[in-house]
CSV table of C-alpha atoms and ligand atoms in Angstrom, one decimal:
chain,number,residue,atom,x,y,z
A,210,UNK,CA,35.4,3.1,3.6
A,211,UNK,CA,33.8,-0.7,4.2
A,212,UNK,CA,30.3,-1.8,5.6
A,213,UNK,CA,31.9,-1.5,9.2
A,214,UNK,CA,32.2,2.3,8.3
A,215,UNK,CA,28.8,2.2,7.1
A,216,UNK,CA,27.1,1.0,10.4
A,217,UNK,CA,29.4,3.9,11.9
A,218,UNK,CA,27.8,6.2,10.3
A,219,UNK,CA,24.5,4.4,11.1
A,220,UNK,CA,25.1,4.2,14.7
A,221,UNK,CA,25.8,8.3,15.0
A,222,UNK,CA,22.7,9.1,12.3
A,223,UNK,CA,25.3,10.6,10.0
A,224,UNK,CA,25.0,8.1,7.1
A,225,UNK,CA,23.5,10.2,4.4
A,226,UNK,CA,20.4,8.2,3.1
A,227,UNK,CA,18.5,8.2,0.1
A,228,UNK,CA,14.9,6.7,-1.3
A,229,UNK,CA,14.4,6.5,-5.0
A,230,UNK,CA,10.4,6.2,-5.1
A,231,UNK,CA,8.3,8.5,-3.2
A,232,UNK,CA,5.1,6.4,-3.2
A,233,UNK,CA,2.9,4.7,-0.7
A,234,UNK,CA,6.1,2.5,0.5
A,235,UNK,CA,9.2,5.2,-0.4
A,236,UNK,CA,7.8,7.7,1.2
A,237,UNK,CA,6.6,7.0,4.4
A,238,UNK,CA,10.1,5.0,4.8
A,239,UNK,CA,12.1,8.2,3.9
A,240,UNK,CA,9.7,10.0,6.6
A,241,UNK,CA,10.3,7.5,9.3
A,242,UNK,CA,13.9,7.8,8.7
A,243,UNK,CA,14.2,11.3,9.3
A,244,UNK,CA,12.0,11.1,12.4
A,245,UNK,CA,14.7,8.7,13.1
A,246,UNK,CA,17.3,11.6,13.1
A,247,UNK,CA,18.9,11.2,9.7
A,248,UNK,CA,19.6,13.0,7.0
A,249,UNK,CA,17.6,11.7,3.6
A,250,UNK,CA,17.3,12.8,0.2
A,251,UNK,CA,14.4,11.5,-1.9
A,252,UNK,CA,13.9,11.3,-5.7
A,253,UNK,CA,11.0,10.8,-7.4
A,254,UNK,CA,10.3,11.5,-11.0
A,255,UNK,CA,7.6,13.2,-10.9
A,256,UNK,CA,8.0,16.6,-10.5
A,257,UNK,CA,4.7,17.7,-9.0
A,258,UNK,CA,4.9,15.1,-6.6
A,259,UNK,CA,8.5,16.3,-5.3
A,260,UNK,CA,7.0,20.6,-5.6
A,261,UNK,CA,4.2,18.6,-3.2
A,262,UNK,CA,6.2,16.7,-0.7
A,263,UNK,CA,8.6,20.0,-0.5
A,264,UNK,CA,6.2,22.1,0.4
A,265,UNK,CA,5.1,19.4,3.5
A,266,UNK,CA,1.9,17.7,1.6
A,267,UNK,CA,1.9,14.4,1.0
A,268,UNK,CA,0.7,13.4,-2.6
A,269,UNK,CA,-0.7,9.6,-0.9
A,270,UNK,CA,-4.6,9.5,-1.4
A,271,UNK,CA,-6.7,7.9,0.6
A,272,UNK,CA,-7.1,8.0,4.8
A,273,UNK,CA,-3.5,6.8,5.7
A,274,UNK,CA,-3.6,7.9,10.3
A,275,UNK,CA,-0.2,9.8,11.1
A,276,UNK,CA,1.1,10.2,7.5
A,277,UNK,CA,0.2,14.2,6.4
A,278,UNK,CA,1.8,15.1,10.1
A,279,UNK,CA,4.8,13.0,9.2
A,280,UNK,CA,5.5,14.4,5.6
A,281,UNK,CA,5.1,17.9,7.2
A,282,UNK,CA,7.3,17.0,10.6
A,283,UNK,CA,10.3,15.4,7.9
A,284,UNK,CA,10.2,18.3,5.6
A,285,UNK,CA,10.1,21.2,8.3
A,286,UNK,CA,13.1,19.5,10.2
A,287,UNK,CA,15.3,20.4,7.3
A,288,UNK,CA,17.0,16.8,7.3
A,289,UNK,CA,14.5,16.1,4.5
A,290,UNK,CA,14.2,17.3,0.6
A,291,UNK,CA,12.8,15.6,-2.6
A,292,UNK,CA,13.9,15.9,-6.1
A,293,UNK,CA,14.1,14.8,-9.1
A,294,UNK,CA,18.0,15.0,-9.9
A,295,UNK,CA,19.4,11.9,-9.2
A,296,UNK,CA,22.7,13.6,-9.0
A,297,UNK,CA,22.0,14.5,-5.2
A,298,UNK,CA,22.6,11.0,-4.8
A,299,UNK,CA,26.3,11.6,-5.2
A,300,UNK,CA,27.2,11.9,-1.2
A,301,UNK,CA,24.6,8.8,-0.1
A,302,UNK,CA,26.2,5.8,1.9
A,303,UNK,CA,22.5,4.1,1.8
A,304,UNK,CA,19.9,3.9,-1.2
A,305,UNK,CA,16.6,2.3,-0.8
A,306,UNK,CA,14.7,1.5,-4.2
A,307,UNK,CA,10.8,1.8,-4.1
A,308,UNK,CA,9.8,1.4,-7.7
A,309,UNK,CA,7.1,-0.1,-8.9
A,310,UNK,CA,7.1,-3.8,-9.9
A,311,UNK,CA,4.3,-4.4,-12.2
A,312,UNK,CA,3.1,-7.5,-14.5
A,313,UNK,CA,2.1,-6.9,-17.3
A,314,UNK,CA,-1.2,-8.3,-19.8
A,315,UNK,CA,0.6,-11.5,-20.1
A,316,UNK,CA,1.5,-11.7,-16.4
A,317,UNK,CA,4.8,-11.1,-17.1
A,318,UNK,CA,6.9,-9.0,-14.9
A,319,UNK,CA,7.8,-5.2,-16.0
A,320,UNK,CA,11.0,-4.1,-14.6
A,321,UNK,CA,11.5,-0.6,-16.6
A,322,UNK,CA,10.8,1.2,-13.9
A,323,UNK,CA,13.6,-0.5,-11.5
A,324,UNK,CA,15.9,-1.1,-14.5
A,325,UNK,CA,15.9,2.9,-14.9
A,326,UNK,CA,16.3,3.5,-11.4
A,327,UNK,CA,19.1,1.0,-11.5
A,328,UNK,CA,20.5,2.9,-14.1
A,329,UNK,CA,20.8,6.5,-12.8
A,330,UNK,CA,21.5,5.1,-9.7
A,331,UNK,CA,24.8,3.1,-11.3
A,332,UNK,CA,25.8,6.2,-12.9
A,333,UNK,CA,26.0,8.5,-10.0
A,334,UNK,CA,27.8,5.9,-8.1
A,335,UNK,CA,30.3,5.6,-10.7
A,336,UNK,CA,31.3,9.1,-10.2
A,337,UNK,CA,31.6,8.6,-6.8
A,338,UNK,CA,34.3,6.8,-4.5
A,339,UNK,CA,32.1,6.0,-1.3
A,340,UNK,CA,31.2,2.8,-0.1
A,341,UNK,CA,27.5,2.6,-0.7
A,342,UNK,CA,24.9,0.0,0.4
A,343,UNK,CA,22.1,-0.3,-1.6
A,344,UNK,CA,18.4,-2.1,-0.8
A,345,UNK,CA,15.5,-3.2,-3.1
A,346,UNK,CA,12.1,-2.9,-1.1
A,347,UNK,CA,10.3,-3.4,-4.0
A,348,UNK,CA,8.9,-6.8,-4.5
A,349,UNK,CA,10.5,-8.7,-7.0
A,350,UNK,CA,10.7,-12.2,-8.1
A,351,UNK,CA,12.7,-15.0,-6.8
A,352,UNK,CA,16.0,-14.8,-8.4
A,353,UNK,CA,16.1,-10.8,-9.2
A,354,UNK,CA,19.0,-9.4,-7.4
A,355,UNK,CA,21.1,-12.4,-8.8
A,356,UNK,CA,19.9,-12.0,-12.4
A,357,UNK,CA,18.9,-8.3,-12.6
A,358,UNK,CA,19.8,-6.0,-10.0
A,359,UNK,CA,23.6,-7.2,-9.3
A,360,UNK,CA,24.5,-7.3,-13.0
A,361,UNK,CA,22.5,-4.1,-14.0
A,362,UNK,CA,24.3,-2.1,-10.8
A,363,UNK,CA,27.7,-3.7,-10.8
A,364,UNK,CA,27.9,-2.9,-14.6
A,365,UNK,CA,26.6,0.9,-14.9
A,366,UNK,CA,28.7,1.7,-11.7
A,367,UNK,CA,31.7,0.2,-12.4
A,368,UNK,CA,31.6,-1.5,-9.0
A,369,UNK,CA,31.8,-4.9,-7.2
A,370,UNK,CA,29.6,-6.4,-5.4
A,371,UNK,CA,30.7,-6.9,-2.0
A,372,UNK,CA,33.7,-4.4,-2.5
A,373,UNK,CA,32.3,-1.2,-1.7
A,374,UNK,CA,29.2,-1.6,-3.2
A,375,UNK,CA,26.8,-3.6,-0.8
A,376,UNK,CA,23.2,-5.1,-2.0
A,377,UNK,CA,20.1,-6.4,-0.2
A,378,UNK,CA,16.6,-6.6,-0.9
A,379,UNK,CA,14.6,-5.9,2.2
A,380,UNK,CA,10.4,-6.5,1.1
A,381,UNK,CA,8.0,-4.2,2.8
A,382,UNK,CA,4.8,-5.4,4.4
A,383,UNK,CA,2.6,-2.1,4.1
A,384,UNK,CA,-1.4,-1.9,3.7
A,385,UNK,CA,-3.2,1.1,2.1
A,386,UNK,CA,-5.0,2.5,5.4
A,387,UNK,CA,-2.1,1.3,7.6
A,388,UNK,CA,1.1,2.5,5.7
A,389,UNK,CA,2.7,3.8,9.4
A,390,UNK,CA,1.3,1.1,11.4
A,391,UNK,CA,2.6,-1.7,9.6
A,392,UNK,CA,6.1,0.0,8.7
A,393,UNK,CA,6.5,0.7,12.0
A,394,UNK,CA,4.9,-3.0,13.5
A,395,UNK,CA,5.4,-5.3,11.1
A,396,UNK,CA,8.5,-8.1,11.0
A,397,UNK,CA,10.4,-7.6,8.0
A,398,UNK,CA,12.8,-10.1,6.3
A,399,UNK,CA,16.4,-8.5,6.0
A,400,UNK,CA,18.3,-10.5,2.8
A,401,UNK,CA,21.9,-9.4,2.1
A,402,UNK,CA,24.4,-10.4,-0.8
A,403,UNK,CA,26.5,-11.3,2.4
A,404,UNK,CA,25.6,-11.9,5.8
A,405,UNK,CA,27.4,-9.0,7.1
A,406,UNK,CA,25.3,-6.6,4.7
A,407,UNK,CA,22.4,-8.8,6.0
A,408,UNK,CA,23.6,-7.5,9.7
A,409,UNK,CA,23.9,-3.8,8.4
A,410,UNK,CA,20.6,-3.9,7.0
A,411,UNK,CA,18.9,-5.5,10.2
A,412,UNK,CA,21.2,-2.2,12.1
A,413,UNK,CA,19.6,0.3,10.0
A,414,UNK,CA,15.8,-1.0,10.1
A,415,UNK,CA,16.3,-1.5,13.5
A,416,UNK,CA,15.9,2.6,13.8
A,417,UNK,CA,12.6,2.3,12.3
A,418,UNK,CA,11.0,-0.9,12.9
A,419,UNK,CA,9.5,-2.4,16.3
A,420,UNK,CA,9.4,-6.0,15.6
A,421,UNK,CA,11.7,-8.7,14.5
A,422,UNK,CA,13.9,-8.1,11.7
A,423,UNK,CA,15.0,-11.5,10.3
A,424,UNK,CA,18.0,-11.8,8.3
A,425,UNK,CA,18.4,-14.1,5.5
A,426,UNK,CA,19.7,-14.1,2.0
A,427,UNK,CA,18.4,-12.0,-1.2
A,428,UNK,CA,16.5,-15.3,-2.5
A,429,UNK,CA,14.9,-16.1,0.7
A,430,UNK,CA,14.0,-12.3,1.0
A,431,UNK,CA,12.6,-12.5,-2.7
A,432,UNK,CA,10.7,-15.7,-1.4
A,433,UNK,CA,9.1,-15.2,1.3
A,434,UNK,CA,6.9,-11.6,0.1
A,435,UNK,CA,5.7,-13.2,-3.2
A,436,UNK,CA,4.9,-16.4,-1.0
A,437,UNK,CA,3.2,-14.7,1.4
A,438,UNK,CA,0.9,-13.1,-0.9
A,439,UNK,CA,0.8,-16.1,-3.6
A,440,UNK,CA,-0.6,-18.0,-0.1
A,441,UNK,CA,-3.0,-15.0,0.6
A,442,UNK,CA,-4.5,-15.7,-2.9
A,443,UNK,CA,-4.8,-19.0,-3.2
A,444,UNK,CA,-6.5,-19.1,0.3
A,445,UNK,CA,-9.3,-16.2,-1.3
A,446,UNK,CA,-9.5,-18.6,-4.3
A,447,UNK,CA,-10.5,-21.5,-2.8
A,448,UNK,CA,-12.9,-19.8,-0.1
A,449,UNK,CA,-14.2,-18.5,-4.0
A,450,UNK,CA,-14.6,-21.6,-5.3
A,451,UNK,CA,-16.5,-23.1,-2.4
A,452,UNK,CA,-18.6,-20.4,-2.9
A,453,UNK,CA,-19.8,-21.0,-6.4
A,454,UNK,CA,-20.1,-24.3,-5.0
A,455,UNK,CA,-22.4,-23.5,-2.3
A,456,UNK,CA,-24.4,-21.5,-5.3
A,457,UNK,CA,-25.2,-24.7,-7.1
A,458,UNK,CA,-25.6,-27.4,-4.3
A,459,UNK,CA,-28.0,-25.3,-2.1
A,460,UNK,CA,-25.7,-24.0,0.8
A,461,UNK,CA,-24.7,-20.5,2.3
A,462,UNK,CA,-20.7,-20.4,1.9
A,463,UNK,CA,-20.6,-17.4,4.7
A,464,UNK,CA,-22.3,-20.2,7.2
A,465,UNK,CA,-20.2,-22.8,5.8
A,466,UNK,CA,-17.2,-20.8,6.5
A,467,UNK,CA,-17.8,-19.5,10.1
A,468,UNK,CA,-19.0,-23.4,10.6
A,469,UNK,CA,-15.6,-24.8,8.4
A,470,UNK,CA,-13.0,-22.1,10.9
A,471,UNK,CA,-14.6,-23.6,13.9
A,472,UNK,CA,-13.0,-26.7,13.2
A,473,UNK,CA,-9.3,-26.7,14.8
A,474,UNK,CA,-6.6,-25.3,12.2
A,475,UNK,CA,-9.1,-24.1,9.7
A,476,UNK,CA,-9.2,-20.5,8.6
A,477,UNK,CA,-11.0,-20.3,5.6
A,478,UNK,CA,-11.0,-16.8,3.9
A,479,UNK,CA,-13.1,-14.4,2.9
A,480,UNK,CA,-15.2,-15.2,-0.4
A,481,UNK,CA,-16.1,-12.0,-2.4
A,482,UNK,CA,-16.6,-10.2,-5.9
A,483,UNK,CA,-13.1,-9.9,-6.8
A,484,UNK,CA,-9.6,-9.9,-5.5
A,485,UNK,CA,-7.9,-6.3,-5.9
A,486,UNK,CA,-5.1,-4.4,-4.9
A,487,UNK,CA,-1.4,-3.8,-5.9
A,488,UNK,CA,-0.1,-6.9,-4.5
A,489,UNK,CA,-2.0,-10.0,-4.4
A,490,UNK,CA,-3.2,-10.0,-8.0
A,491,UNK,CA,1.0,-9.5,-9.0
A,492,UNK,CA,2.4,-11.0,-6.3
A,493,UNK,CA,1.7,-14.5,-7.4
A,494,UNK,CA,2.8,-13.9,-10.7
A,495,UNK,CA,6.0,-12.5,-10.0
A,496,UNK,CA,6.8,-16.0,-7.8
A,497,UNK,CA,5.8,-17.9,-10.5
A,498,UNK,CA,8.1,-16.0,-13.3
A,499,UNK,CA,10.8,-17.0,-10.4
A,500,UNK,CA,10.3,-20.7,-12.4
A,501,UNK,CA,9.8,-19.6,-15.8
A,502,UNK,CA,12.0,-21.4,-18.2
A,503,UNK,CA,12.3,-24.4,-16.3
A,504,UNK,CA,10.9,-27.8,-16.5
A,505,UNK,CA,8.4,-27.1,-12.9
A,506,UNK,CA,5.1,-26.1,-14.8
A,507,UNK,CA,2.7,-24.6,-11.9
A,508,UNK,CA,-1.0,-25.5,-11.1
A,509,UNK,CA,-1.9,-24.3,-7.9
A,510,UNK,CA,-0.5,-20.4,-8.1
A,511,UNK,CA,-2.2,-19.4,-11.7
A,512,UNK,CA,-5.2,-21.7,-10.9
A,513,UNK,CA,-6.0,-19.7,-8.0
A,514,UNK,CA,-5.4,-16.3,-10.0
A,515,UNK,CA,-7.7,-17.5,-12.6
A,516,UNK,CA,-10.7,-18.1,-10.0
A,517,UNK,CA,-10.5,-15.1,-8.4
A,518,UNK,CA,-10.1,-12.9,-11.5
A,519,UNK,CA,-13.4,-14.6,-12.4
A,520,UNK,CA,-15.4,-13.4,-9.7
A,521,UNK,CA,-16.4,-10.2,-10.9
A,522,UNK,CA,-17.7,-11.8,-13.9
A,523,UNK,CA,-19.3,-14.1,-11.7
A,524,UNK,CA,-21.2,-11.0,-9.9
A,525,UNK,CA,-22.2,-9.9,-13.3
A,526,UNK,CA,-23.8,-13.1,-13.8
A,527,UNK,CA,-25.4,-12.9,-10.4
A,528,UNK,CA,-27.3,-10.0,-11.6
A,529,UNK,CA,-28.2,-10.9,-14.6
A,530,UNK,CA,-30.1,-14.3,-13.5
A,531,UNK,CA,-31.9,-12.2,-10.7
A,532,UNK,CA,-33.2,-9.9,-13.3
A,533,UNK,CA,-34.0,-11.7,-15.9
A,534,UNK,CA,-36.5,-14.0,-12.9
A,535,UNK,CA,-38.0,-10.4,-12.9
A,536,UNK,CA,-38.5,-9.9,-16.4
A,537,UNK,CA,-36.1,-7.0,-16.2
A,538,UNK,CA,-33.2,-7.4,-19.9
A,539,UNK,CA,-29.7,-6.6,-18.3
A,540,UNK,CA,-29.1,-4.6,-21.8
A,541,UNK,CA,-32.4,-2.5,-20.8
A,542,UNK,CA,-31.7,-2.0,-17.5
A,543,UNK,CA,-29.5,0.8,-14.9
A,544,UNK,CA,-27.0,-0.8,-12.4
A,545,UNK,CA,-25.7,1.1,-9.4
A,546,UNK,CA,-22.3,-0.1,-8.2
A,547,UNK,CA,-21.6,0.5,-4.8
A,548,UNK,CA,-17.6,0.6,-4.1
A,549,UNK,CA,-14.6,1.2,-6.9
A,550,UNK,CA,-11.9,1.3,-4.6
A,551,UNK,CA,-10.0,-2.1,-4.4
A,552,UNK,CA,-10.6,-2.1,-0.3
A,553,UNK,CA,-12.8,-0.7,2.3
A,554,UNK,CA,-12.5,2.7,3.5
A,555,UNK,CA,-9.4,3.6,1.1
A,556,UNK,CA,-8.9,5.3,-2.3
A,557,UNK,CA,-7.0,3.0,-3.9
A,558,UNK,CA,-8.2,1.8,-7.6
A,559,UNK,CA,-5.6,-0.6,-8.6
A,560,UNK,CA,-6.9,-3.7,-10.2
A,561,UNK,CA,-10.3,-2.7,-9.2
A,562,UNK,CA,-12.4,-5.7,-9.3
A,563,UNK,CA,-15.3,-3.1,-9.6
A,564,UNK,CA,-14.0,-1.7,-13.0
A,565,UNK,CA,-13.7,-5.2,-14.5
A,566,UNK,CA,-17.7,-5.8,-13.3
A,567,UNK,CA,-18.5,-2.6,-14.9
A,568,UNK,CA,-16.8,-3.7,-18.0
A,569,UNK,CA,-18.9,-7.1,-18.2
A,570,UNK,CA,-22.4,-5.0,-17.7
A,571,UNK,CA,-21.3,-2.5,-20.2
A,572,UNK,CA,-20.9,-5.4,-22.7
A,573,UNK,CA,-23.8,-6.4,-22.1
A,574,UNK,CA,-25.4,-3.0,-22.8
A,575,UNK,CA,-26.2,-2.3,-19.3
A,576,UNK,CA,-26.5,1.5,-18.4
A,577,UNK,CA,-23.7,1.4,-15.4
A,578,UNK,CA,-24.0,3.9,-12.6
A,579,UNK,CA,-21.2,4.1,-9.8
A,580,UNK,CA,-20.7,5.3,-6.3
A,581,UNK,CA,-17.3,5.4,-4.6
A,582,UNK,CA,-17.1,8.0,-1.3
A,583,UNK,CA,-13.8,8.0,-1.5
A,584,UNK,CA,-13.1,8.2,-5.4
A,585,UNK,CA,-13.8,12.0,-6.7
A,586,UNK,CA,-15.0,10.7,-9.9
A,587,UNK,CA,-17.8,8.1,-8.1
A,588,UNK,CA,-18.8,10.7,-5.4
A,589,UNK,CA,-22.3,12.3,-4.9
A,590,UNK,CA,-25.4,11.5,-3.5
A,591,UNK,CA,-25.9,7.6,-3.3
A,592,UNK,CA,-29.8,7.8,-3.3
A,593,UNK,CA,-29.8,10.5,-6.9
A,594,UNK,CA,-27.0,7.5,-8.1
A,595,UNK,CA,-29.7,5.2,-7.5
A,596,UNK,CA,-32.7,6.5,-9.2
A,597,UNK,CA,-34.2,4.4,-12.0
A,598,UNK,CA,-31.4,1.8,-11.0
A,599,UNK,CA,-33.1,-2.2,-11.9
A,600,UNK,CA,-30.4,-3.5,-9.0
A,601,UNK,CA,-27.3,-2.2,-6.6
A,602,UNK,CA,-24.4,-4.5,-6.3
A,603,UNK,CA,-22.8,-4.1,-3.3
A,604,UNK,CA,-19.0,-4.6,-4.3
A,605,UNK,CA,-16.4,-2.7,-1.1
A,606,UNK,CA,-17.6,-2.5,2.6
A,607,UNK,CA,-17.1,1.3,2.9
A,608,UNK,CA,-17.8,1.8,6.1
A,609,UNK,CA,-20.2,4.9,5.1
A,610,UNK,CA,-22.3,2.6,3.3
A,611,UNK,CA,-23.4,1.3,6.9
A,612,UNK,CA,-25.7,4.4,6.8
A,613,UNK,CA,-27.8,3.8,3.9
A,614,UNK,CA,-31.1,4.5,4.5
A,615,UNK,CA,-32.6,1.6,2.7
A,616,UNK,CA,-36.2,2.4,2.5
A,617,UNK,CA,-35.4,5.9,1.0
A,618,UNK,CA,-33.0,3.7,-1.6
A,619,UNK,CA,-35.7,1.4,-2.8
A,620,UNK,CA,-38.0,3.9,-3.5
A,621,UNK,CA,-35.4,5.2,-5.1
A,622,UNK,CA,-34.8,2.2,-7.4
A,623,UNK,CA,-36.8,1.1,-10.8
A,624,UNK,CA,-36.5,-2.6,-8.9
A,625,UNK,CA,-35.7,-3.3,-5.1
A,626,UNK,CA,-32.8,-5.6,-5.7
A,627,UNK,CA,-29.6,-5.8,-4.1
A,628,UNK,CA,-26.7,-8.6,-5.2
A,629,UNK,CA,-24.5,-8.5,-2.5
A,630,UNK,CA,-20.9,-9.1,-3.0
A,631,UNK,CA,-19.3,-9.3,0.4
A,632,UNK,CA,-22.0,-10.4,2.5
A,633,UNK,CA,-22.1,-6.8,4.0
A,634,UNK,CA,-26.3,-6.5,4.1
A,635,UNK,CA,-28.3,-8.7,6.2
A,636,UNK,CA,-30.3,-11.1,3.7
A,637,UNK,CA,-32.8,-12.2,5.9
A,638,UNK,CA,-33.7,-8.6,7.2
A,639,UNK,CA,-33.7,-7.3,3.8
A,640,UNK,CA,-36.3,-10.0,2.2
A,641,UNK,CA,-38.6,-9.4,4.6
A,642,UNK,CA,-38.9,-6.0,4.2
A,643,UNK,CA,-39.5,-7.0,0.7
A,644,UNK,CA,-36.3,-7.1,-1.4
A,645,UNK,CA,-35.0,-9.2,-3.8
A,646,UNK,CA,-31.7,-9.9,-2.3
A,647,UNK,CA,-28.8,-12.5,-3.9
A,648,UNK,CA,-25.5,-12.6,-2.1
A,649,UNK,CA,-22.1,-14.4,-3.7
A,650,UNK,CA,-22.0,-17.9,-2.3
A,651,UNK,CA,-25.5,-18.3,-1.1
A,652,UNK,CA,-28.0,-20.6,-3.1
A,653,UNK,CA,-29.2,-19.1,-5.6
A,654,UNK,CA,-33.0,-20.0,-4.4
A,655,UNK,CA,-32.5,-19.7,-0.6
A,656,UNK,CA,-35.8,-18.5,1.3
B,1388,SAJ,N1,-10.3,-10.2,-0.2
B,1388,SAJ,C1,-10.9,-11.1,-0.1
B,1388,SAJ,N2,-10.9,-12.3,0.9
B,1388,SAJ,C2,-10.4,-12.0,2.0
B,1388,SAJ,C3,-9.1,-11.0,1.7
B,1388,SAJ,C4,-9.2,-9.8,0.6
B,1388,SAJ,O1,-11.9,-11.2,-1.5
B,1388,SAJ,O2,-10.3,-12.6,2.5
B,1388,SAJ,C5,-9.5,-9.3,-1.4
B,1388,SAJ,C6,-10.2,-7.8,-0.8
B,1388,SAJ,O3,-11.6,-7.3,-1.1
B,1388,SAJ,C7,-8.9,-6.9,-2.1
B,1388,SAJ,C8,-8.1,-7.9,-2.0
B,1388,SAJ,O4,-8.5,-9.4,-1.6
B,1388,SAJ,O5,-9.9,-6.9,-3.2
B,1388,SAJ,C9,-6.5,-7.9,-1.4
B,1388,SAJ,O6,-7.2,-7.5,-0.4
B,1388,SAJ,P1,-6.2,-7.5,1.4
B,1388,SAJ,O7,-6.9,-7.5,2.3
B,1388,SAJ,O8,-5.3,-8.5,1.0
B,1388,SAJ,O9,-5.4,-6.2,0.9
B,1388,SAJ,P2,-4.2,-5.9,0.1
B,1388,SAJ,O10,-4.4,-6.4,-1.5
B,1388,SAJ,O11,-3.9,-4.4,0.8
B,1388,SAJ,O12,-2.8,-6.8,0.7
B,1388,SAJ,C10,-1.5,-6.2,1.5
B,1388,SAJ,C11,-0.7,-7.6,1.5
B,1388,SAJ,N3,0.6,-6.8,2.3
B,1388,SAJ,C12,1.3,-6.5,1.3
B,1388,SAJ,O13,1.3,-7.0,0.0
B,1388,SAJ,C13,2.9,-5.5,1.7
B,1388,SAJ,C14,-1.2,-8.4,2.0
B,1388,SAJ,O14,-0.1,-9.4,2.2
B,1388,SAJ,C15,-1.8,-8.3,3.5
B,1388,SAJ,O15,-2.3,-9.5,4.4
B,1388,SAJ,C16,-2.8,-7.2,3.5
B,1388,SAJ,O16,-2.2,-6.2,3.5
B,1388,SAJ,C17,-3.0,-7.3,5.1
B,1388,SAJ,O17,-3.9,-7.7,5.2
B,1388,SAJ,O18,-2.5,-6.3,5.9
């Protein structure tokens, strides 16, 4: 068999697809291919997750429009099953790999999950004779296909790349809360180890993606995904540094930003209480690791990470300052954090800025109370949680916080202090209603 045979089977929808890693990317991808008519086997090491999926339920937390129905439909079609057993991949024609690719506390990529998946897959491919197309969807550093994936897969499978074993990288562009919309509607870079592989990949993805599929090589695909997120991180860091400048020189970063953005070709991002999530804090380090060990020493991309990572601590500083002005020591204060998820209206707490802020405040002796309507551990009556608190810090723009009854909140609090990390509240209205209001990026003593 050859790539053209795989293309024929794709066109007939008789190609056996497999997805390794049934998380927030792999599961929707698997189900989308089922919906388009393919049979898919999903592999995941988490047996509880496998059982739940085979019962037709989605294990993905948070509000994901359409996902629960899609998983149920895929399982009920009889063309999708989840398993922990790699042996069930023996008959696969195409294998997508969607495992985590985190960085550690030293910002070094940790490819254990990727290596494990490749090794397990390789041992299965060694048993079989079918040509197979393997596509890495996980976000990986530039050069990873060449230096890690290709040699490991060739070694464990006993096969040669481009001779019966075809390899590519097609990074995803999904976002919690918009998994299916992004999967279907956003363009993707399709990087193959040779042009025919790229074309075959594009032909496959054309069954689930209604947007451009830009064929290219693997390094380009690796670069585009890590660069687009490093770009966003640098842009956010710029906005955050301007916020810090405004606090010192007597400006209001929100007003400055809106006026700057009236200038052509300016799109200043939103300053705020920090940058969390599974992508933005990680991908710049994946990009940077692509030049590790070379003479190129990066300055801007690492510096942007430092700026963004210190914003939660800055929120703590703002809170300490406003409390000390009213004679309240932080060490004896009770503080309410509104929002623990990294992003509004999601339950995703990965790299949560609130977690960092909670540590900062606790290390200063404060008692920290957390409320988040999406995180089970932090749900509950907001006004009850506010009782006796000396300050409220708004960390996440959850829609539910629009309904806060501010007068009742003020009565519940020991002191009417709000520190706003996302320009969520109307500071002028709050101040006229007797609140002590501080916003990140606004001059400390703005009226
Ligand atoms: N944030 C700011 N200022 C901004 C934008 C975001 O402080 O101007 C903060 C958010 O509060 C959050 C963090 O940054 O804590 C990340 O927010 P995000 O909007 O970038 O959301 P993510 O992390 O889910 O980003 C993903 C990325 N998608 C992929 O990696 C596939 C990113 O490239 C997308 O731009 C983003 O989704 C999106 O908007 O779709």
